[in-house]
CSV table of C-alpha atoms and ligand atoms in Angstrom, one decimal:
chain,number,residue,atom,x,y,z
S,267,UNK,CA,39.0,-28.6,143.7
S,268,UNK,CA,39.6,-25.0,144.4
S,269,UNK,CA,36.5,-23.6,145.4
S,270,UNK,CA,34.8,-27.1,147.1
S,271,UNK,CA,38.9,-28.5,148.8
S,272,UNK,CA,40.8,-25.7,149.0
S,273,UNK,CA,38.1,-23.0,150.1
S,274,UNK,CA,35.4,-25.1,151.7
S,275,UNK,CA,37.2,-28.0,153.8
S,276,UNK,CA,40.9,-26.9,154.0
S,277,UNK,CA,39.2,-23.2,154.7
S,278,UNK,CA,36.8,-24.8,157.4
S,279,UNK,CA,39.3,-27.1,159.0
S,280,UNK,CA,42.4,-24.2,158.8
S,281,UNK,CA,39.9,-21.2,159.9
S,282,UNK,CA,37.9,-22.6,162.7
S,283,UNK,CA,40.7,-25.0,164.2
S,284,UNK,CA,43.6,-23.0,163.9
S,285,UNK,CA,42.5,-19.1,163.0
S,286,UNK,CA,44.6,-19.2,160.0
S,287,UNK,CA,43.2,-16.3,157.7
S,288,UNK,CA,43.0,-16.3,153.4
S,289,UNK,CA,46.7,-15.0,152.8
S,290,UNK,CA,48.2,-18.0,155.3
S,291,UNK,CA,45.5,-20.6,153.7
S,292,UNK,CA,47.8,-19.6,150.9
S,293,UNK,CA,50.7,-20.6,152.2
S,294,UNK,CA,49.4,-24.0,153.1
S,295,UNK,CA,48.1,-24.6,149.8
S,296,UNK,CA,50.9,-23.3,148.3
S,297,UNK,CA,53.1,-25.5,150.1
S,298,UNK,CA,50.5,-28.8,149.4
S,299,UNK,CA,51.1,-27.6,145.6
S,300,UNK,CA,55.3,-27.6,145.6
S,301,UNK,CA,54.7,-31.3,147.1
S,302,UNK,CA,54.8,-33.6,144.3
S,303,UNK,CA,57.8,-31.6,143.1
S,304,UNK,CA,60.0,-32.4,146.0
S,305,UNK,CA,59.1,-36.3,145.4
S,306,UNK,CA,60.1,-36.1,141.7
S,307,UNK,CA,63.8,-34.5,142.7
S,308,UNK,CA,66.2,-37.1,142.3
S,309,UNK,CA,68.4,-38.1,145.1
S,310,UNK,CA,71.2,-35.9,145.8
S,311,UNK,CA,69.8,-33.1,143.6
S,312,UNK,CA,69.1,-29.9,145.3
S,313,UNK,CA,65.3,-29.4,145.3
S,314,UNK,CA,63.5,-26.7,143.0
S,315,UNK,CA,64.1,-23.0,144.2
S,316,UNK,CA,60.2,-22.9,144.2
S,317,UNK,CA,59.9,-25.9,146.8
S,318,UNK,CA,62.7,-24.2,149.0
S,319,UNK,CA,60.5,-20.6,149.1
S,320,UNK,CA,57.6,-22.6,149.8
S,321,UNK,CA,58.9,-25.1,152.3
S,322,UNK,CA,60.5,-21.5,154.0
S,323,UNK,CA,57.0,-19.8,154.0
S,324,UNK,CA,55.4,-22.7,155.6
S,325,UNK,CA,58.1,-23.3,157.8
S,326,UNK,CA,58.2,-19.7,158.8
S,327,UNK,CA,54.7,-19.8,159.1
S,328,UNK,CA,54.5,-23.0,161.8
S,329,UNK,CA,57.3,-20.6,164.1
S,330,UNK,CA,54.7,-17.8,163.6
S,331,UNK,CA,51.3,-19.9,164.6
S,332,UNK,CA,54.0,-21.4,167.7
S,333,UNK,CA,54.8,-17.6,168.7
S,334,UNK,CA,51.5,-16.0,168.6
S,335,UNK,CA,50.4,-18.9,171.2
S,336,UNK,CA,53.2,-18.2,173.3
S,337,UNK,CA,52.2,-14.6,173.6
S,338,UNK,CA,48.5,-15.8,174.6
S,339,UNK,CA,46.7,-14.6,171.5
S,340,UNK,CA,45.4,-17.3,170.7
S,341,UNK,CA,43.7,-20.3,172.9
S,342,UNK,CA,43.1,-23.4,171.0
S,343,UNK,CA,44.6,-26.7,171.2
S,344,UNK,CA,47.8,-25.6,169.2
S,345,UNK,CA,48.2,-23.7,172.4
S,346,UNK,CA,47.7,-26.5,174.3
S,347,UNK,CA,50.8,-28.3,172.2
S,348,UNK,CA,53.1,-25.6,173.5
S,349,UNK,CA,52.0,-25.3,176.4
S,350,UNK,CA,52.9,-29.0,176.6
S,351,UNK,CA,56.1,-27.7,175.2
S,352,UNK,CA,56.5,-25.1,177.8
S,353,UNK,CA,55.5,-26.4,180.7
S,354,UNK,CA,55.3,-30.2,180.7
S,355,UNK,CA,58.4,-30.4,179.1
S,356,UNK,CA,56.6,-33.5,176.7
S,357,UNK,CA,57.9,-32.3,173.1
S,358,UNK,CA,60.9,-31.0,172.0
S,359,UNK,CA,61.2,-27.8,170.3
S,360,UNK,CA,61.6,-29.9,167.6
S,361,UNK,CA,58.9,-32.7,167.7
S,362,UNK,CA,56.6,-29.5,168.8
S,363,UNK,CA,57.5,-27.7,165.1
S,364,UNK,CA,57.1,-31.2,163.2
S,365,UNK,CA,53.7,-31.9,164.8
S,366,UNK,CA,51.9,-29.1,163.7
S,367,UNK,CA,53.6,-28.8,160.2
S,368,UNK,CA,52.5,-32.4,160.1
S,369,UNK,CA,48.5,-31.1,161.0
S,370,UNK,CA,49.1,-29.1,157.7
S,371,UNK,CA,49.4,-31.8,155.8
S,372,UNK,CA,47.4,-34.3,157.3
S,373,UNK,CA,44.6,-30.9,156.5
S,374,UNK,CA,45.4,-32.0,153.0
S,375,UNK,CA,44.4,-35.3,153.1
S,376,UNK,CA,40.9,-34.1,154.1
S,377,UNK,CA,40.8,-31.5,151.0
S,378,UNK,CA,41.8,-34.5,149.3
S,379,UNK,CA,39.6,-37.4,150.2
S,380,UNK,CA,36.8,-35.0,149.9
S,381,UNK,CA,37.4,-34.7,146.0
S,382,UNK,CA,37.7,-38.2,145.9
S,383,UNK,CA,34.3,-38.4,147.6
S,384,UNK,CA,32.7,-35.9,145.5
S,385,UNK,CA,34.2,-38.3,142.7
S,386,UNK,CA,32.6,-41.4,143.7
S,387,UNK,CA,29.2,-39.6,143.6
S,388,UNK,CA,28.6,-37.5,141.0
S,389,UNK,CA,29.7,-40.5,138.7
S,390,UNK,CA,27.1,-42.8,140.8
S,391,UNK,CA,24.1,-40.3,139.7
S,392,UNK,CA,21.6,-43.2,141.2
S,393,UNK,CA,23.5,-43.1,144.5
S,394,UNK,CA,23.5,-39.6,144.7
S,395,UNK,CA,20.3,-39.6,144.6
S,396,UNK,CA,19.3,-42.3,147.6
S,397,UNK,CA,21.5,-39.5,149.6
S,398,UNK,CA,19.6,-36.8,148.4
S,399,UNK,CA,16.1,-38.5,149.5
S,400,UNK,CA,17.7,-40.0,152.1
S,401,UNK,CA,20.7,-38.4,154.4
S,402,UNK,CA,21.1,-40.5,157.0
S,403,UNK,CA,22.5,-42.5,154.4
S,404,UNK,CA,25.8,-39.9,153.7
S,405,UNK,CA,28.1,-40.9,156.9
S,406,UNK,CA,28.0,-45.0,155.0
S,407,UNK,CA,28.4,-43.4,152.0
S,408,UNK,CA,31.1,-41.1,152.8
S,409,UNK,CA,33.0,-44.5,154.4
S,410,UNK,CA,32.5,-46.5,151.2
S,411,UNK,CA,33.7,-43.0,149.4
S,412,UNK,CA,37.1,-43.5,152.2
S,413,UNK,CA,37.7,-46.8,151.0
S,414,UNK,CA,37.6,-46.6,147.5
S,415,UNK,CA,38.8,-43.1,146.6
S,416,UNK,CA,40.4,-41.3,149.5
S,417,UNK,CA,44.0,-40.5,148.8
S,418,UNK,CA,45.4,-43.0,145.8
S,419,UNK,CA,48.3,-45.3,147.2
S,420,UNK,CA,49.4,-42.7,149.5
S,421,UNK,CA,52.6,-44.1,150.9
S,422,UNK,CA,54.9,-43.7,153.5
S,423,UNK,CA,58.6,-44.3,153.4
S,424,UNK,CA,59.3,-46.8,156.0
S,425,UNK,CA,63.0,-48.4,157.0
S,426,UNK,CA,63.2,-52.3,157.7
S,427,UNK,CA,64.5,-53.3,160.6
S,428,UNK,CA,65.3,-56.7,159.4
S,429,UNK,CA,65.1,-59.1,156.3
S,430,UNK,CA,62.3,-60.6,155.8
S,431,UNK,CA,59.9,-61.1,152.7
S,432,UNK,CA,56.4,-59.4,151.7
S,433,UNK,CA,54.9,-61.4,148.9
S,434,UNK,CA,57.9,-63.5,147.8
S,435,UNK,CA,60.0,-59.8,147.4
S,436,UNK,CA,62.7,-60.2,149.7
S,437,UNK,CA,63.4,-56.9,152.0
S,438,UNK,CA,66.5,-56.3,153.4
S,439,UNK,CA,67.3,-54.6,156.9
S,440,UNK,CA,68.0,-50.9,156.0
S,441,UNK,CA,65.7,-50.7,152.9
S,442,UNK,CA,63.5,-47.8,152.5
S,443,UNK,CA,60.0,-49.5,151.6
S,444,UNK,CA,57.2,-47.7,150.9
S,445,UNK,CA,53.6,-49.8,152.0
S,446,UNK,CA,50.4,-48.6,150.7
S,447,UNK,CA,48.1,-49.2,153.6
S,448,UNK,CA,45.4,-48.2,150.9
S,449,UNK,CA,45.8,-51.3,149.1
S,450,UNK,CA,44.1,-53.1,152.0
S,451,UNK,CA,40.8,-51.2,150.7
S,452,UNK,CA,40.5,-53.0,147.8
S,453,UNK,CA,41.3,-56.8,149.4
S,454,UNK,CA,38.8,-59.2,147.7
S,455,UNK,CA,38.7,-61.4,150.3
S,456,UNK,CA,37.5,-58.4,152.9
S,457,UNK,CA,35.7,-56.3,150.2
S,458,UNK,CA,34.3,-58.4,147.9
S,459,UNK,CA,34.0,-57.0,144.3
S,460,UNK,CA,36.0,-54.2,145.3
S,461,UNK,CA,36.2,-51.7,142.8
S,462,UNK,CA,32.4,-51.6,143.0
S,463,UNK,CA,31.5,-48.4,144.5
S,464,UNK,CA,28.6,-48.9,147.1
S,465,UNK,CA,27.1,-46.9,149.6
S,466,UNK,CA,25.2,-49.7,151.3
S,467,UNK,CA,28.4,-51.5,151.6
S,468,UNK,CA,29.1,-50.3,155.4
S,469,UNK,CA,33.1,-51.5,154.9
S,470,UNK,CA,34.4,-52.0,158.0
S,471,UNK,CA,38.1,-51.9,158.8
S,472,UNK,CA,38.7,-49.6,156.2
S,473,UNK,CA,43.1,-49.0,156.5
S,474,UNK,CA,42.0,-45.1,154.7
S,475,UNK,CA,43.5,-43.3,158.7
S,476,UNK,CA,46.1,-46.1,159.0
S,477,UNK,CA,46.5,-48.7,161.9
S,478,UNK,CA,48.4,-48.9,164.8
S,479,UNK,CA,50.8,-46.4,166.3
S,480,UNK,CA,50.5,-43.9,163.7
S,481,UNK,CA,46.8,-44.2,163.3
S,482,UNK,CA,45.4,-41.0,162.1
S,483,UNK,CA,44.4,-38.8,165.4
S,484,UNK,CA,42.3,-36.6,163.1
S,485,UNK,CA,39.9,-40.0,161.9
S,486,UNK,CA,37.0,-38.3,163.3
S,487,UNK,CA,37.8,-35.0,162.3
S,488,UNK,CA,38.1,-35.7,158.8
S,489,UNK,CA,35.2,-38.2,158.6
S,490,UNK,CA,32.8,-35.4,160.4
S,491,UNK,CA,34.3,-32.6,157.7
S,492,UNK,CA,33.7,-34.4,154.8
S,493,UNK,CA,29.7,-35.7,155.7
S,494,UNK,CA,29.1,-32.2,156.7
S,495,UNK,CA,30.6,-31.0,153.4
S,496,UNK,CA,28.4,-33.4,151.4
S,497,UNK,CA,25.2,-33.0,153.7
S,498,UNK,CA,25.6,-29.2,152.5
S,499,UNK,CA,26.5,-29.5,149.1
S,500,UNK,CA,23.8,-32.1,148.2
S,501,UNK,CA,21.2,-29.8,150.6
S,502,UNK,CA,21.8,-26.8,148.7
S,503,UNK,CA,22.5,-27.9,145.3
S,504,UNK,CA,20.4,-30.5,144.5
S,505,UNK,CA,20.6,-30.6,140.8
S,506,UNK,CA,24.6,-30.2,140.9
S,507,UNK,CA,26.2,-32.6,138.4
S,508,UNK,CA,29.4,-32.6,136.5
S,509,UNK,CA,29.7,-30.6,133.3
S,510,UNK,CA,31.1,-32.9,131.2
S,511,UNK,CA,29.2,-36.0,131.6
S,512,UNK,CA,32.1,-37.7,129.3
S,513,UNK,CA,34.8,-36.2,132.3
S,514,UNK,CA,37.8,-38.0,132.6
S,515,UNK,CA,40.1,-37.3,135.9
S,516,UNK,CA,43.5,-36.4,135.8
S,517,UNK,CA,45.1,-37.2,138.6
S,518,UNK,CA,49.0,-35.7,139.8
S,519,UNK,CA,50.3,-35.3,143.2
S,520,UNK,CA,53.3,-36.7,145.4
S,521,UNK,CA,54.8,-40.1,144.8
S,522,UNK,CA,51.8,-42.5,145.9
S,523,UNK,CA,49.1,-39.6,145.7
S,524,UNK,CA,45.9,-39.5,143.8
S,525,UNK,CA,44.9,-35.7,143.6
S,526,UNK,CA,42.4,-35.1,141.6
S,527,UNK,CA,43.3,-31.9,139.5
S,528,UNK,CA,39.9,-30.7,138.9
S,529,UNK,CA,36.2,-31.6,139.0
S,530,UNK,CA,34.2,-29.0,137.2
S,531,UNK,CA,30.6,-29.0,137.9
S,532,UNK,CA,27.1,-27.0,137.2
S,533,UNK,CA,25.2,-26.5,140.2
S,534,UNK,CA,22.4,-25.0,138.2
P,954,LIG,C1,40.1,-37.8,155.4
P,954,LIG,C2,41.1,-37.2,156.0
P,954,LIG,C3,42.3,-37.9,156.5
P,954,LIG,C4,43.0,-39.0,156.1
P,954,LIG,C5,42.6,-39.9,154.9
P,954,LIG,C6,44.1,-39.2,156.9
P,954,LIG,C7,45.0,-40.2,156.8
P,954,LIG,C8,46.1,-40.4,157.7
P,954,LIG,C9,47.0,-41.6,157.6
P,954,LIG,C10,47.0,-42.7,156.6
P,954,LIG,C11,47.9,-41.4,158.6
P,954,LIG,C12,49.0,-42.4,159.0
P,954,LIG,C13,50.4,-41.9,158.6
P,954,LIG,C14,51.5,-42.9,158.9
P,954,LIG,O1,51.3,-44.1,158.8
P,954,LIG,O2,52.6,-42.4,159.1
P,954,LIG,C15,47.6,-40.2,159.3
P,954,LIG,C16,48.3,-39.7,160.4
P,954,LIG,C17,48.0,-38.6,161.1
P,954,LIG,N1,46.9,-37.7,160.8
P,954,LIG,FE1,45.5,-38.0,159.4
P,954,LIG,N2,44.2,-38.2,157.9
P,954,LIG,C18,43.1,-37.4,157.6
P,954,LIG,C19,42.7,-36.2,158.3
P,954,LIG,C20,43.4,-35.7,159.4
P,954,LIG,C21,43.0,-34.5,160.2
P,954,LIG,C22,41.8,-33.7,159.9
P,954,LIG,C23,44.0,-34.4,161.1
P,954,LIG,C24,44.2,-33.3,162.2
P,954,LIG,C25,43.5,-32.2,162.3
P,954,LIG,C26,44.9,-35.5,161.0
P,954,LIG,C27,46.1,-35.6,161.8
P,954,LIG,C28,47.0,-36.7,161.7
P,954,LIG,C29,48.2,-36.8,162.5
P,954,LIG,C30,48.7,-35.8,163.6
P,954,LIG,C31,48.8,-38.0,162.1
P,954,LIG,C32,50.1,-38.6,162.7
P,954,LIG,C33,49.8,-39.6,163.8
P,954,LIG,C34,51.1,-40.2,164.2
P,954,LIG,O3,52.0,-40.3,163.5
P,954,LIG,O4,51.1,-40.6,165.4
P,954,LIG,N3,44.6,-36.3,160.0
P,954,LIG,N4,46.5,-39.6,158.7
């Protein structure tokens, strides 16, 4: 997970899109790191010193990325988001600093799906090798690998704006539920036999990026990253397979995560 998520896809996605060099990938992965910490602090406790530096460095780092635009020395699309800041007077300063501290994260989710991918197939040796022989195969493979494995439950705290029931539980106004739209990956009556992993399966609708208005803007992004990663891992290492054939994962990460802590693997 450090030298395939961390270096390859966060390091792709960070460098090319945004410029960021090794000691600010740091940060970023620092900050991803201190996550499940601030999840585990109990209301009304003050959170860890360690996620406050962290949460400051990244924090600090987002005003740096914002300034270095302003001063033109750097055109990309973050400059485009200021500029929208600036001059179209669309974003607050504030919804400006929460939407690119929230492209750090959503980065995250691709270092994370990809491990989840990378899962799926080297415990699938017979699938692995159709991609291998065959690579047009890997972009329905990497979707099956979305719907089954992507990022665990990975919920977000939502408010209800009325009472109402999901599943006989009743929900009143004001509660803070948290949905899994993961779960909606493994419905029998969509996917049948879901927790077979299948690379001919072609699942449509998969709920991996979300639906409606908060459907995930980087979908295509983090599709493309992920088949490229694979396309260049199975193309250059061939005979790659995990070192312990017995491996079991060990998953941590925020409330309603599955990070996969590790994945180690010959490439010999
Ligand atoms: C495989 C990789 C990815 C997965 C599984 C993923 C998943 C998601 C999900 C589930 C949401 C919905 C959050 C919600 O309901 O509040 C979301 C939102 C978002 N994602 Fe992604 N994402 C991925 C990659 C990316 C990438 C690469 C980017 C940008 C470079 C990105 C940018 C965003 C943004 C900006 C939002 C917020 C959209 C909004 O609230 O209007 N994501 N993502």
């Amino acid at each position: 997970m450090e030298q395939y998520g961390a270096k390859l896809v966060m390091g792709a996605l960070v460098t090319t899109m945004m410029g960021l060099n090794e000691e600010r990938r740091q940060v970023l992965l620092d900050y991803q790191d201190m996550l499940p910490l601030v999840t585990a602090t109990k209301p009304g406790q003050p959170y860890p010193p360690q996620c406050q530096r962290a949460t400051k460095r990244a924090a600090d780092l987002v005003n740096e990325v914002i300034a270095e635009r302003r001063a033109g020395l750097r055109h990309d699309f973050l400059g485009d988001l200021v500029q929208a800041r600036d001059q179209g007077d669309m974003l607050s300063d504030q919804e400006l600093f929460g939407m690119i501290f929230g492209l750090f994260g959503a980065i995250a989710a691709t270092t994370r799906s990809a491990g989840g991918a990378l899962y799926m197939l080297y415990t699938h040796g017979d699938q692995r090798a159709q991609l291998i022989r065959n690579t047009t195969l890997i972009p329905d493979a990497v979707e099956e690998c979305l719907r089954i494995a992507s990022n665990g439950y990975f919920t977000f705290a939502r408010i209800a704006t009325r009472d109402t029931e999901v599943g006989g539980t009743a929900i009143r106004e004001g509660m803070i539920v948290r949905p899994s739209p993961l779960a909606a990956n493994y419905d029998p009556t969509v996917f049948p036999d879901p927790l077979r992993f299948d690379i001919h399966r072609k699942p449509k609708r998969i709920l991996s990026f979300a639906v409606g208005p908060h459907h995930c803007i980087g979908s295509v992004l983090g599709r493309t990253t992920i088949t490229i990663a694979i396309q260049r891992l199975l193309a250059r290492f061939p005979n790659a397979r995990l070192a312990d054939p017995n491996f079991i994962p060990v998953y941590g990460g925020a409330v309603g995560e599955l990070r996969l802590q590790s994945l180690p693997m010959t490439i010999q």
